[in-house]
CSV table of C-alpha atoms in Angstrom, one decimal:
chain,number,residue,atom,x,y,z
A,1,MET,CA,129.9,143.3,-57.6
A,2,TYR,CA,132.7,144.0,-60.0
A,3,ILE,CA,132.9,141.2,-62.6
A,4,PRO,CA,135.3,141.1,-65.6
A,5,ASP,CA,133.4,139.9,-68.6
A,6,LYS,CA,135.3,136.6,-68.9
A,7,TYR,CA,134.1,135.6,-65.3
A,8,ARG,CA,130.5,136.7,-65.6
A,9,ILE,CA,127.8,134.0,-65.7
A,10,GLU,CA,124.5,134.8,-67.5
A,11,ASP,CA,123.1,131.3,-68.3
A,12,PRO,CA,119.9,131.1,-66.2
A,13,ARG,CA,120.2,127.3,-65.8
A,14,VAL,CA,123.8,127.7,-64.4
A,15,ILE,CA,122.7,130.5,-62.1
A,16,ARG,CA,119.7,128.5,-60.7
A,17,GLU,CA,121.9,125.5,-60.2
A,18,PHE,CA,124.5,127.5,-58.3
A,19,LEU,CA,121.9,129.2,-56.0
A,20,GLU,CA,120.3,125.8,-55.3
A,21,ALA,CA,123.6,124.2,-54.5
A,22,HIS,CA,125.0,127.1,-52.3
A,23,SER,CA,121.8,128.3,-50.6
A,24,PHE,CA,123.3,129.2,-47.2
A,25,GLY,CA,123.6,132.9,-47.9
A,26,LEU,CA,123.9,136.3,-46.4
A,27,LEU,CA,120.9,138.8,-46.1
A,28,VAL,CA,122.2,142.4,-46.2
A,29,CYS,CA,120.3,145.6,-45.6
A,30,ASN,CA,120.9,149.1,-44.4
A,31,GLY,CA,120.6,149.4,-40.7
A,32,PRO,CA,119.9,152.6,-38.7
A,33,ALA,CA,123.6,153.4,-38.4
A,34,THR,CA,125.5,150.7,-40.2
A,35,PRO,CA,124.8,147.8,-42.7
A,36,MET,CA,123.2,144.7,-41.1
A,37,ALA,CA,123.7,141.1,-42.2
A,38,THR,CA,122.5,137.7,-41.2
A,39,HIS,CA,123.7,134.3,-42.3
A,40,LEU,CA,120.8,132.0,-43.2
A,41,PRO,CA,119.3,129.5,-45.7
A,42,LEU,CA,117.9,131.4,-48.7
A,43,GLU,CA,116.0,128.9,-50.9
A,44,LEU,CA,114.7,129.4,-54.4
A,45,ILE,CA,110.9,129.0,-54.5
A,46,PRO,CA,110.2,126.3,-57.1
A,47,GLY,CA,108.4,127.4,-60.2
A,48,LYS,CA,108.7,131.1,-59.5
A,49,TYR,CA,109.8,133.4,-62.4
A,50,PRO,CA,111.2,136.0,-62.0
A,51,LEU,CA,113.2,134.1,-59.4
A,52,GLU,CA,112.1,134.4,-55.8
A,53,LEU,CA,113.9,133.4,-52.6
A,54,CYS,CA,112.5,132.6,-49.2
A,55,GLY,CA,114.0,132.5,-45.8
A,56,HIS,CA,113.4,133.3,-42.1
A,57,VAL,CA,115.0,135.1,-39.2
A,58,ALA,CA,114.6,134.9,-35.5
A,59,ARG,CA,112.2,137.5,-34.0
A,60,ALA,CA,115.0,138.2,-31.5
A,61,ASN,CA,117.2,139.2,-34.5
A,62,PRO,CA,116.9,143.0,-34.8
A,63,GLN,CA,117.6,143.0,-38.5
A,64,TRP,CA,114.0,142.3,-39.6
A,65,LYS,CA,112.8,145.4,-37.8
A,66,HIS,CA,114.8,147.6,-40.1
A,67,ILE,CA,113.5,146.1,-43.4
A,68,ARG,CA,110.2,147.4,-44.7
A,69,ASP,CA,108.0,145.5,-47.1
A,70,GLY,CA,109.0,146.6,-50.6
A,71,GLN,CA,112.5,147.5,-49.6
A,72,GLU,CA,115.4,146.3,-51.7
A,73,VAL,CA,117.9,143.9,-50.0
A,74,LEU,CA,121.1,142.2,-51.1
A,75,CYS,CA,121.6,138.4,-50.8
A,76,ILE,CA,125.1,137.1,-51.1
A,77,PHE,CA,126.0,133.5,-51.9
A,78,GLN,CA,129.5,132.0,-51.7
A,79,GLY,CA,130.7,128.9,-53.6
A,80,PRO,CA,134.0,127.1,-53.2
A,81,HIS,CA,137.2,129.2,-53.4
A,82,SER,CA,140.9,128.7,-53.2
A,83,TYR,CA,144.3,130.3,-53.5
A,84,VAL,CA,146.1,129.6,-56.8
A,85,SER,CA,149.9,129.6,-56.7
A,86,SER,CA,151.7,131.2,-59.7
A,87,SER,CA,154.2,128.4,-59.4
A,88,TRP,CA,151.7,126.3,-61.3
A,89,TYR,CA,152.0,128.6,-64.4
A,90,ARG,CA,154.5,128.1,-67.3
A,91,GLU,CA,155.4,131.8,-67.2
A,92,GLU,CA,156.0,134.1,-64.3
A,93,GLU,CA,152.9,135.7,-63.0
A,94,VAL,CA,151.4,136.8,-59.6
A,95,PRO,CA,149.3,134.4,-57.5
A,96,THR,CA,145.5,134.8,-57.5
A,97,TRP,CA,142.3,133.4,-55.9
A,98,ASN,CA,139.7,131.4,-57.7
A,99,TYR,CA,136.1,131.6,-56.5
A,100,MET,CA,132.4,131.3,-57.3
A,101,ALA,CA,130.0,133.9,-55.9
A,102,ALA,CA,126.6,135.5,-56.5
A,103,HIS,CA,125.0,138.8,-55.5
A,104,VAL,CA,121.3,138.8,-55.7
A,105,ARG,CA,119.2,142.0,-55.3
A,106,GLY,CA,115.5,141.9,-54.7
A,107,VAL,CA,112.4,143.2,-53.1
A,108,TYR,CA,111.7,142.0,-49.5
A,109,ASN,CA,108.3,141.1,-48.2
A,110,VAL,CA,107.2,139.4,-45.0
A,111,GLN,CA,105.4,136.0,-45.4
A,112,ASP,CA,102.0,135.3,-43.9
A,113,ALA,CA,101.6,132.2,-41.7
A,114,ASP,CA,100.6,129.9,-44.5
A,115,GLN,CA,103.5,131.0,-46.7
A,116,LEU,CA,106.0,130.5,-43.9
A,117,ARG,CA,104.7,127.0,-43.1
A,118,ALA,CA,105.0,126.1,-46.8
A,119,SER,CA,108.6,127.4,-46.9
A,120,LEU,CA,109.5,125.4,-43.8
A,121,ASP,CA,108.0,122.3,-45.2
A,122,ARG,CA,110.1,122.6,-48.3
A,123,LEU,CA,113.2,123.4,-46.4
A,124,VAL,CA,113.0,120.5,-44.0
A,125,ASP,CA,112.0,118.0,-46.7
A,126,LYS,CA,114.9,119.1,-48.9
A,127,TYR,CA,117.6,118.6,-46.3
A,128,GLU,CA,116.0,115.5,-44.7
A,129,SER,CA,115.8,113.7,-48.0
A,130,ASP,CA,119.0,111.8,-47.5
A,131,SER,CA,118.6,111.2,-43.7
A,132,VAL,CA,118.4,107.6,-42.5
A,133,GLU,CA,115.4,108.5,-40.4
A,134,PRO,CA,114.0,111.7,-41.9
A,135,VAL,CA,111.8,114.0,-39.9
A,136,SER,CA,109.1,116.3,-41.3
A,137,MET,CA,107.1,119.3,-40.2
A,138,GLU,CA,104.0,117.1,-40.3
A,139,GLY,CA,105.5,114.8,-37.7
A,140,PHE,CA,106.2,117.4,-35.1
A,141,SER,CA,104.0,117.9,-32.0
A,142,PRO,CA,101.9,121.0,-31.5
A,143,ALA,CA,104.3,122.0,-28.7
A,144,THR,CA,107.3,121.8,-31.0
A,145,LEU,CA,105.5,123.7,-33.8
A,146,ARG,CA,104.8,126.6,-31.5
A,147,GLN,CA,108.5,127.5,-32.0
A,148,ILE,CA,107.5,128.8,-35.4
A,149,ARG,CA,106.1,131.8,-33.6
A,150,GLY,CA,109.7,132.8,-32.8
A,151,ILE,CA,110.6,133.4,-36.5
A,152,ILE,CA,109.7,135.8,-39.2
A,153,GLY,CA,109.4,134.4,-42.7
A,154,PHE,CA,110.1,136.5,-45.8
A,155,THR,CA,110.5,136.4,-49.6
A,156,VAL,CA,112.9,138.2,-51.8
A,157,ARG,CA,111.6,138.8,-55.4
A,158,VAL,CA,114.7,138.9,-57.5
A,159,THR,CA,115.3,142.0,-59.5
A,160,ALA,CA,119.0,141.6,-60.5
A,161,VAL,CA,121.6,138.8,-60.3
A,162,ASP,CA,125.4,139.1,-60.7
A,163,VAL,CA,127.3,135.8,-60.7
A,164,ALA,CA,131.1,135.4,-61.0
A,165,PHE,CA,132.9,132.2,-61.6
A,166,LYS,CA,136.6,133.1,-61.5
A,167,LEU,CA,138.2,129.8,-62.5
A,168,SER,CA,141.5,130.6,-64.2
A,169,GLN,CA,139.8,131.4,-67.5
A,170,GLY,CA,142.5,132.5,-69.9
A,171,ARG,CA,145.2,130.4,-68.4
A,172,GLY,CA,145.0,128.0,-71.4
A,173,GLU,CA,147.9,125.5,-71.2
A,174,ASP,CA,148.1,126.0,-67.4
A,175,LEU,CA,144.6,124.7,-66.7
A,176,ASN,CA,145.4,121.0,-66.2
A,177,ARG,CA,148.3,121.8,-63.9
A,178,ILE,CA,146.1,124.1,-61.8
A,179,ILE,CA,143.3,121.6,-61.6
A,180,GLY,CA,145.7,118.8,-60.6
A,181,GLU,CA,147.3,120.9,-57.8
A,182,LEU,CA,144.0,122.1,-56.4
A,183,SER,CA,142.6,118.5,-56.5
A,184,GLN,CA,145.6,117.3,-54.4
A,185,ARG,CA,144.9,119.9,-51.8
A,186,GLY,CA,141.4,118.5,-51.1
A,187,GLY,CA,138.6,120.4,-49.4
A,188,LEU,CA,137.5,123.7,-51.0
A,189,SER,CA,140.5,123.6,-53.3
A,190,ALA,CA,139.3,120.2,-54.7
A,191,ALA,CA,135.8,121.6,-55.1
A,192,VAL,CA,137.2,124.5,-57.2
A,193,ALA,CA,139.1,122.0,-59.3
A,194,ASP,CA,135.8,120.1,-59.9
A,195,ALA,CA,134.1,123.3,-60.9
A,196,MET,CA,136.9,124.1,-63.3
A,197,LYS,CA,136.6,120.7,-65.0
A,198,LYS,CA,132.8,121.1,-65.2
A,199,HIS,CA,132.7,124.6,-66.6
A,200,LEU,CA,135.9,124.9,-68.5
A,201,LEU,CA,136.8,121.4,-69.7
A,202,SER,CA,133.4,119.7,-70.3
């Protein structure tokens, strides 16, 4: 991923925080004729260093059949993004786009049954933590748990990470105006404004 130096993030704490907060990613590999990609949760495994991701795909998904153990894959993570109007600048300039994104390369390996179950336990517990009536893997019936046979679990041992936070760095006196305009738009634009306040103004 092309990243100008002023947008590159190298702080391990910030990188981990970003990957944990935006863990619905894209698994990319070379297919037999064209690249192949699947959208799926890609969670950091706690306590692993170097970083390691885990995920799973449906057995019906042909992508896993084209990835060998030990093969390098690419995982892409997208944070909030938004159009930035140059009308918010003091001086004439072209419009642009602010965004947060990560490209993670690593070595793919299929999980065994115990590793897959541990990954699913962590995944469900993480996203059920704020549910009014949380469910857990432990509470599912044997009939329901048989659905696990329909998925392939895997890990990705991270070998390289490229993270870009393009958040109007260098706009100086324009920052507060840009943040205010993005905040008023709501949605992803407001999320970009919050990121700008956190990473540029705090």
